[in-house]
Short mmCIF file of C-alpha atoms in Angstrom, two decimals:
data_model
loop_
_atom_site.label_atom_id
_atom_site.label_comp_id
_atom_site.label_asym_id
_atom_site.label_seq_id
_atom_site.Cartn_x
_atom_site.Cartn_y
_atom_site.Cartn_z
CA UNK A 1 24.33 -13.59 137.97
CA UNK A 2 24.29 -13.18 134.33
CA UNK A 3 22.07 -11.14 134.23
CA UNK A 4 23.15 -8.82 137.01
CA UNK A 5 26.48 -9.08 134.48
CA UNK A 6 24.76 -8.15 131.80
CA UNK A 7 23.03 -5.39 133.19
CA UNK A 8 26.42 -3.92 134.38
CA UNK A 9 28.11 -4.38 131.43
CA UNK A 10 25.19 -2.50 129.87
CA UNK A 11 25.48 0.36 132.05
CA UNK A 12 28.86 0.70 131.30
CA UNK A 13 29.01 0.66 127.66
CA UNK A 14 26.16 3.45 127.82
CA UNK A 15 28.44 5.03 129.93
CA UNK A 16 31.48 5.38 127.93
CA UNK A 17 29.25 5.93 124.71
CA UNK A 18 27.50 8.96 126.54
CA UNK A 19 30.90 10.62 127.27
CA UNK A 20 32.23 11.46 123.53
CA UNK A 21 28.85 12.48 123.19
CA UNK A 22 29.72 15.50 126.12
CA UNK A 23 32.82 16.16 124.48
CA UNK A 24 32.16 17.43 121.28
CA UNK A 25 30.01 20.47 122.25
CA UNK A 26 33.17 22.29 123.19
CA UNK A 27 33.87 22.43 119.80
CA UNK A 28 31.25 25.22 118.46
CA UNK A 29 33.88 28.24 119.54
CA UNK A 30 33.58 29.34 116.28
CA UNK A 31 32.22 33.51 117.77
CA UNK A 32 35.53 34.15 118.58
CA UNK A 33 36.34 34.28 114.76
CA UNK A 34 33.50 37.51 114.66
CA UNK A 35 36.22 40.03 116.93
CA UNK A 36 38.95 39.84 113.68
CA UNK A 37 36.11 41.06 111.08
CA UNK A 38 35.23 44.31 112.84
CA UNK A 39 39.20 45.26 113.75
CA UNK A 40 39.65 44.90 109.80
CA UNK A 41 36.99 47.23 108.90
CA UNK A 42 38.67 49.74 111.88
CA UNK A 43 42.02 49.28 110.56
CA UNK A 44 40.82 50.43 107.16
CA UNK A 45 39.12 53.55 107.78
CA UNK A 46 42.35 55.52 108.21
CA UNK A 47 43.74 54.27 104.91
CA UNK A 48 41.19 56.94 103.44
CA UNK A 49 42.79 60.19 105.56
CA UNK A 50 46.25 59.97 103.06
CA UNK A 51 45.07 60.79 99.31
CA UNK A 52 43.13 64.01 101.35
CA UNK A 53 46.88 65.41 101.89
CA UNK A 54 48.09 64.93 97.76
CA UNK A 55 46.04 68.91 96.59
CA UNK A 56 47.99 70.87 98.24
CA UNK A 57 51.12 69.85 96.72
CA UNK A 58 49.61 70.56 92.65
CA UNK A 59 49.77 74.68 93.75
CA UNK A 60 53.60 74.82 94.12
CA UNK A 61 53.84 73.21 91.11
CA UNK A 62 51.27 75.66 89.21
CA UNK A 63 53.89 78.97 90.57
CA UNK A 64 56.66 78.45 88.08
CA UNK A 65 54.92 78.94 84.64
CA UNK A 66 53.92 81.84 85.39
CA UNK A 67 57.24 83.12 86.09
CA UNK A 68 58.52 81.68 82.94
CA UNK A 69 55.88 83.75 80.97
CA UNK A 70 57.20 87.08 82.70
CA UNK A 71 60.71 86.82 81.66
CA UNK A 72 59.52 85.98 78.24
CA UNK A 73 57.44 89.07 77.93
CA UNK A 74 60.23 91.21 79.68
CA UNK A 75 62.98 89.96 77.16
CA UNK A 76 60.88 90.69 73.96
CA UNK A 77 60.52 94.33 75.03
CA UNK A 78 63.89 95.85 74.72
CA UNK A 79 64.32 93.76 71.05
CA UNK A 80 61.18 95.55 69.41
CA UNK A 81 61.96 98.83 70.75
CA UNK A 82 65.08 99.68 68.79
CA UNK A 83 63.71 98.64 65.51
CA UNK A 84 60.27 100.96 65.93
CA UNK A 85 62.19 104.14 65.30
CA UNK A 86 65.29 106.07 64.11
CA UNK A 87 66.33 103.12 62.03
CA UNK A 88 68.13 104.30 58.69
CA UNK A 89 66.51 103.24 55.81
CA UNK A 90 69.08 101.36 53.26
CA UNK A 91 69.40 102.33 49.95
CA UNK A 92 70.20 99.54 47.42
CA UNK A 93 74.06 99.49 46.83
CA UNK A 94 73.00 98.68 43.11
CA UNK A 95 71.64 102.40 43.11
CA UNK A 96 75.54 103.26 44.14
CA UNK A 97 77.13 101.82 40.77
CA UNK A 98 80.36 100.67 42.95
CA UNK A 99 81.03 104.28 43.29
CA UNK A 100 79.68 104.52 46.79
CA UNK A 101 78.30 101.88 48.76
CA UNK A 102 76.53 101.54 52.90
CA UNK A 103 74.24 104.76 51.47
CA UNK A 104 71.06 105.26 53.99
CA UNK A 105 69.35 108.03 54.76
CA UNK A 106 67.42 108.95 57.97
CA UNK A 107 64.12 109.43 56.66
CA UNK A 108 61.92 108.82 53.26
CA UNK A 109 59.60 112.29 53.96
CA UNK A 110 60.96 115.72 53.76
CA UNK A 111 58.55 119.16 54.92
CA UNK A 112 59.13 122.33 55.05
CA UNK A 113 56.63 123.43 57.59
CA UNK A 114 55.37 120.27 59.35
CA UNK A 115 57.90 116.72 60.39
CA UNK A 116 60.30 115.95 59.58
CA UNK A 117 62.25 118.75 58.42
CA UNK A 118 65.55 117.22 57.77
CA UNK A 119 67.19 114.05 56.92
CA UNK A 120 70.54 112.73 57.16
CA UNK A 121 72.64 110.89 54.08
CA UNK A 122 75.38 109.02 55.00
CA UNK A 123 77.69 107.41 52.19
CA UNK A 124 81.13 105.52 51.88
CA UNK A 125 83.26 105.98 48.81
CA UNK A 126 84.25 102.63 46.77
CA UNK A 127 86.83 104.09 44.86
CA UNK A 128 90.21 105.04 46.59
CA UNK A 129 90.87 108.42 44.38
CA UNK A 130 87.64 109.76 45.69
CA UNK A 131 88.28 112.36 48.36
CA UNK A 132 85.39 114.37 48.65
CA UNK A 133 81.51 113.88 47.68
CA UNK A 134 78.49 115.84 46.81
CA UNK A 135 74.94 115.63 46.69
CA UNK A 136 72.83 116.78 43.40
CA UNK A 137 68.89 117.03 43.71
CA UNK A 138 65.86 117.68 42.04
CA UNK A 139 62.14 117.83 42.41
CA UNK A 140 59.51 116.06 40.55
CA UNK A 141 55.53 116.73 40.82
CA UNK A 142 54.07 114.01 42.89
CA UNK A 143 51.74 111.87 41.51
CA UNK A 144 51.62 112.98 37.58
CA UNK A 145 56.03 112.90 37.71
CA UNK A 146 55.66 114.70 34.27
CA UNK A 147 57.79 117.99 35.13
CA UNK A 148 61.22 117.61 36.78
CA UNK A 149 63.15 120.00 37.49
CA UNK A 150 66.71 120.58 36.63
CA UNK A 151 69.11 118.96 38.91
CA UNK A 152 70.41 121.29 41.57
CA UNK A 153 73.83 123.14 42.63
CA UNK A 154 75.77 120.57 44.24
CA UNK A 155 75.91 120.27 48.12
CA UNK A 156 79.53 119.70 49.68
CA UNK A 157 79.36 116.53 51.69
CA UNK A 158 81.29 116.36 55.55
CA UNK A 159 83.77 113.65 55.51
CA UNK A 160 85.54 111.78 58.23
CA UNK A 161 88.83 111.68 56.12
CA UNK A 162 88.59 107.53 56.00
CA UNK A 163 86.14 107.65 52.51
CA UNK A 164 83.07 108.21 54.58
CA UNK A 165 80.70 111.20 53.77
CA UNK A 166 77.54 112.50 55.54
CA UNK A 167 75.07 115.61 54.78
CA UNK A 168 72.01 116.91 57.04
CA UNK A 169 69.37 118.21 53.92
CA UNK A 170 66.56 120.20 55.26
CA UNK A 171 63.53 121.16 53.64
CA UNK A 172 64.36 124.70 53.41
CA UNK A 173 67.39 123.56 51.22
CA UNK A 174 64.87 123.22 48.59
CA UNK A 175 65.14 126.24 46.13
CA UNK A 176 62.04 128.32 46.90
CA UNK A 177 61.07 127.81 43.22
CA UNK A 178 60.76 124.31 43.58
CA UNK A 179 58.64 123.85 46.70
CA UNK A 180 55.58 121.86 45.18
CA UNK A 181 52.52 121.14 48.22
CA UNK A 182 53.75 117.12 47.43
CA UNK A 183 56.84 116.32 45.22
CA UNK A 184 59.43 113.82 44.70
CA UNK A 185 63.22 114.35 45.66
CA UNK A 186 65.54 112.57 43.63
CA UNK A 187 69.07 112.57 44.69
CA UNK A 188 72.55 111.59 43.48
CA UNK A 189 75.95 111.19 44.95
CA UNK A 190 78.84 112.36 42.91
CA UNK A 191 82.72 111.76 44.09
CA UNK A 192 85.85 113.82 43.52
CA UNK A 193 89.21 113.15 43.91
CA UNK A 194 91.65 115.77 45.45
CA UNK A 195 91.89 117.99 42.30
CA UNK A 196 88.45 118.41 43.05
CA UNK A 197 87.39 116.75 39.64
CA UNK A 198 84.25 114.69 39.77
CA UNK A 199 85.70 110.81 39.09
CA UNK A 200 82.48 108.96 39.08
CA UNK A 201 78.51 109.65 40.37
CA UNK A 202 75.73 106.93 41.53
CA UNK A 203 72.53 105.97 39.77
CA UNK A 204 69.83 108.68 39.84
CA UNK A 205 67.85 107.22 43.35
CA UNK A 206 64.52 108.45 42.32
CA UNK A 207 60.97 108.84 44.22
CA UNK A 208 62.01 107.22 47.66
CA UNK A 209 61.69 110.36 49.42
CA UNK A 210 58.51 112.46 49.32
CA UNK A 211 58.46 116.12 49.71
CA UNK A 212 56.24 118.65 51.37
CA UNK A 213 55.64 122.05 51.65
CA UNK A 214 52.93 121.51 54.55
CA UNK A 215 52.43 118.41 56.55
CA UNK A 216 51.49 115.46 55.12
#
C-alpha cells in the first residue's frame, strides 16, 4: 500500500508541477505591441503637407515696396522741376551798398540775334527818399576787359509805387556802337528822390552778364 501511496502521490505532484508549466506560454503576446509602430509612422506623414502652404504668403508681402518706391519717385519730380529753369539769379546785396537791396536779374547772357534777347532787373529801394530808379550800363571787351566803354544814358526804371523797381533790357538796347561779337555788361542802379535828384547809386556789378552780338 505504500507504495501504491507513493506512486499516487507521485503522480500528483507531477501533476500540479506540469500545470504552471502550461500557464506561462500565454504570456509571449508581445506582437500586439508591432500594430502601434506602423500607426505612428502613418500619423506622421501628414505633419509634412503644412510647411508646403508657408510660400505663398512671402509674395503679398514682396507688393508693398514697390509701391513705396513709386511715390518716392513721383514726389521728387515736381521739387526738381521748378528749380531747372526761370529761376532769378541773386545778386549779392553787398553789390547794393544799402541803397537797394532783393536785386536779381532773369538771366546772366544777353544776344542780340540768338537767346536770350532780354532780361529782367528787379530792385527794391533801401532808402525811404528814393522814389524813382535807373539803370546805367556799359560794355567791356570779353576776355582781354582792357577797353570799357563809357557808362550809358540812364534807363527809367517801372515802379510799383511801394520802393520796388523793375526794367526789361534787351539786347538791342545796346548802343549800336557798342555791340562787341562777346562783351561784358556792367550795370548799376542809381535812386532818386521826388525832385528827381539822384540820392545814392549801388556798387558797379561787373562781368556777371555776358553779351552777344550772335549766339553764343
Amino acid at each position: 500500500m505504500k507504495k501504491i501511496l507513493l506512486i499516487l502521490l507521485a503522480f500528483v505532484l507531477a501533476a500540479c508541477g506540469a500545470s504552471p508549466t502550461q500557464q506561462a506560454q500565454p504570456t509571449p503576446i508581445i506582437m500586439t505591441v508591432i500594430v502601434p509602430a506602423t500607426s505612428e509612422a502613418e500619423v506622421a506623414a501628414p505633419t509634412v503637407v503644412p510647411p508646403t502652404e508657408v510660400p505663398p504668403t512671402l509674395a503679398p508681402t514682396l507688393a508693398p515696396p514697390t509701391a513705396e518706391v513709386i511715390v518716392v519717385t513721383a514726389t521728387s519730380a515736381p521739387v526738381s522741376a521748378p528749380v531747372a529753369s526761370g529761376a532769378p539769379i541773386q545778386i549779392d546785396n553787398i553789390l547794393g551798398k544799402g541803397v537797394f537791396t532783393n536785386m536779381t536779374m532773369s538771366e546772366d547772357t544777353l544776344t542780340l540775334r540768338c537767346t536770350p534777347r532780354e532780361i529782367t532787373f528787379n530792385i527794391t529801394a533801401s532808402l525811404p527818399e528814393i522814389t524813382d530808379a535807373l539803370l546805367a550800363y556799359r560794355v567791356v571787351d570779353n576776355p582781354a576787359g582792357l577797353y570799357p566803354s563809357e557808362w550809358q544814358s540812364n534807363i527809367k526804371m517801372q515802379s510799383d509805387k511801394n520802393g520796388n523797381f523793375s526794367i526789361v533790357f534787351g539786347g538791342d538796347d545796346v548802343d549800336e556802337d557798342l555791340r562787341l561779337d562777346k562783351a561784358w555788361l556792367d550795370i548799376q542802379f542809381i535812386g532818386l528822390n521826388k525832385g528827381g535828384a539822384p540820392v545814392d547809386r549801388t556798387q558797379k556789378i561787373e562781368r556777371l552778364i555776358t553779351y552777344y552780338k550772335d549766339c553764343p
